[in-house]
Amino acid sequence: MTNTISGAVVGSRSLGRHGRMSEIEAAQFRDAERLFPGGVLGGNALPNDVRFVVSHGRGPRFWDTSGNEYIDYVLGSGALVLGHAHPAIQQAVAEQAGQGTHFFAYLNARAVDLARKVTPYIRCAERIRFTTSGSESTFHAIRLARAFSGKTRLLKFEGAYHGNHDYAQHSTSPKVVAEFPIPVPDTAGIPPLVTDLTLVAPFNDVDALERIVAEHAHELAAVIIEPIQRILSPKPGFLKNVREITARHGVLLILDEVVTGFRYGLGGAQAYFDIKPDLATYGKILGGGLPVGAVAGRADILDQADPGQKGQSAYVYQNGTLQGNPLGCAAALATIAVLEEPGFYDRLFAIADDLRAGLKEVFDRHKMGVTVFGDGPMWHFLFANRVPENYRDILASDMKKLVRFDVELIRQGIFVLPANRRFVSSTHTKDDLSETFEAFDRACLAFKA
Ligand SMILES: Cc1ncc(COP(=O)(O)O)c(C=O)c1O
């Protein structure tokens, strides 16, 4: 193989690796193993025979440095609702790069433009602060809530993910669950004092929430919730109940819209489910693939971060070198301009509907014992006979089988994060879906064999 695109060898058009590996990619794996813990960039590693080094992406596809092609349903962990290398984002970033990439967290024109653009779409946004990731957004929202309420405990839901910091890393995916509301730390290195400040409730269970909040309201700063928790849709009325219970007990509600924000419509989950939290957190789609996040919400809570109050005990420190970064804000503005095009969300939702329908047909034909589900532009399937309502339903499904099937999918050129939720982008076409169904068909055959 001799043709190269930015270091990648261009080879067969058939999806997936199928044993093809270039010298370039083999050397990249060797160096990655030597230089990175576990040979990877973060918390996810793939089995050796399906791992890849990405060379480049375009629309719904990417290529590894051996030239193998994949259809992408991970999409930068859900950030790339417009697919890879969208022309409008390329142009906006290139134009901004020519005018300066970074001015620290002082006012710059693109950041003001972005705040003007997004706040009318976010119901709770009397004020907004940009951050550079979803984790920073939830971290600062929790700090703001603790300062505002004068209380220290935080309630989260079992199975929810709110980022990589100590406040958030409890009971996200415990293999052995604890009795509610006892938290299970997700990582070594969290001080037990922080764990003690966390309470855990089951998702979709109003009575359990009412009980825990009523008992702990005097020490509970906030409830933080993913409106669609990973792959779990809220039962009808559940989110309104959460809002009502928190308000009645004087507990702040943080809606973590890092995934749902700008995915379920320009108004995100707040409009989709008709609720108004005290604070909401953003990341992913907002930055269009560049590092932009945000905390939005009530003015009286966010104004604690007014530097004019420095030196006073009520002042909340909220800062970051790259926040409000103009390159990220330019990408965000370009993304939102596309999302605002008439019919954008109808098309996005229709792609996911078609995908779910086609996958159900393939799985049923192969009698795989799989349930396909998902709300709007997120989709999933489990080896289970019903749609899960909470984390323990997911645990009760055959997760080992799911991981093995997902690895087979990657082998067939369909990139999913094993056992994790998956997305669609606006660039997935009917042809991409047809190729996806063919790959699922091959995966079912291989799996049964
Ligand atoms: C709901 C939710 N909140 C917060 C985060 C953390 O965002 P980031 O990875 O940008 O720090 C994530 C990341 O997947 C998320 O899904």
PDB file of C-alpha atoms in Angstrom, residues 138-154 220-224 250-254 278-279 295 301-302 304 316:
ATOM      1  CA  THR A 138     -20.510  20.240  36.638  1.00  0.00           C
ATOM      2  CA  PHE A 139     -17.647  20.940  39.053  1.00  0.00           C
ATOM      3  CA  HIS A 140     -18.372  24.671  39.064  1.00  0.00           C
ATOM      4  CA  ALA A 141     -22.151  24.172  39.194  1.00  0.00           C
ATOM      5  CA  ILE A 142     -21.754  22.015  42.305  1.00  0.00           C
ATOM      6  CA  ARG A 143     -19.411  24.549  43.932  1.00  0.00           C
ATOM      7  CA  LEU A 144     -21.843  27.383  43.146  1.00  0.00           C
ATOM      8  CA  ALA A 145     -24.734  25.360  44.600  1.00  0.00           C
ATOM      9  CA  ARG A 146     -22.807  24.572  47.787  1.00  0.00           C
ATOM     10  CA  ALA A 147     -21.816  28.201  48.266  1.00  0.00           C
ATOM     11  CA  PHE A 148     -25.308  29.500  47.564  1.00  0.00           C
ATOM     12  CA  SER A 149     -27.133  27.048  49.825  1.00  0.00           C
ATOM     13  CA  GLY A 150     -24.541  26.946  52.588  1.00  0.00           C
ATOM     14  CA  LYS A 151     -25.035  23.157  52.536  1.00  0.00           C
ATOM     15  CA  THR A 152     -22.523  20.517  51.507  1.00  0.00           C
ATOM     16  CA  ARG A 153     -24.104  17.247  50.400  1.00  0.00           C
ATOM     17  CA  LEU A 154     -24.884  16.347  46.800  1.00  0.00           C
ATOM     18  CA  LEU A 220     -28.398  18.801  50.791  1.00  0.00           C
ATOM     19  CA  ALA A 221     -27.041  21.547  48.529  1.00  0.00           C
ATOM     20  CA  ALA A 222     -28.246  20.127  45.231  1.00  0.00           C
ATOM     21  CA  VAL A 223     -29.597  17.245  43.224  1.00  0.00           C
ATOM     22  CA  ILE A 224     -27.732  16.725  39.962  1.00  0.00           C
ATOM     23  CA  GLY A 250     -35.334  23.980  49.287  1.00  0.00           C
ATOM     24  CA  VAL A 251     -32.720  21.957  47.385  1.00  0.00           C
ATOM     25  CA  LEU A 252     -31.172  23.296  44.161  1.00  0.00           C
ATOM     26  CA  LEU A 253     -31.577  21.339  40.931  1.00  0.00           C
ATOM     27  CA  ILE A 254     -28.640  21.037  38.524  1.00  0.00           C
ATOM     28  CA  ASP A 278     -31.732  26.313  38.898  1.00  0.00           C
ATOM     29  CA  LEU A 279     -28.502  25.563  37.033  1.00  0.00           C
ATOM     30  CA  VAL A 295     -22.742  26.704  33.391  1.00  0.00           C
ATOM     31  CA  ILE A 301     -26.472  31.832  41.990  1.00  0.00           C
ATOM     32  CA  LEU A 302     -24.056  32.660  39.164  1.00  0.00           C
ATOM     33  CA  GLN A 304     -21.534  34.676  43.321  1.00  0.00           C
ATOM     34  CA  VAL A 316     -17.087  31.852  44.398  1.00  0.00           C
TER      35      VAL A 316
END
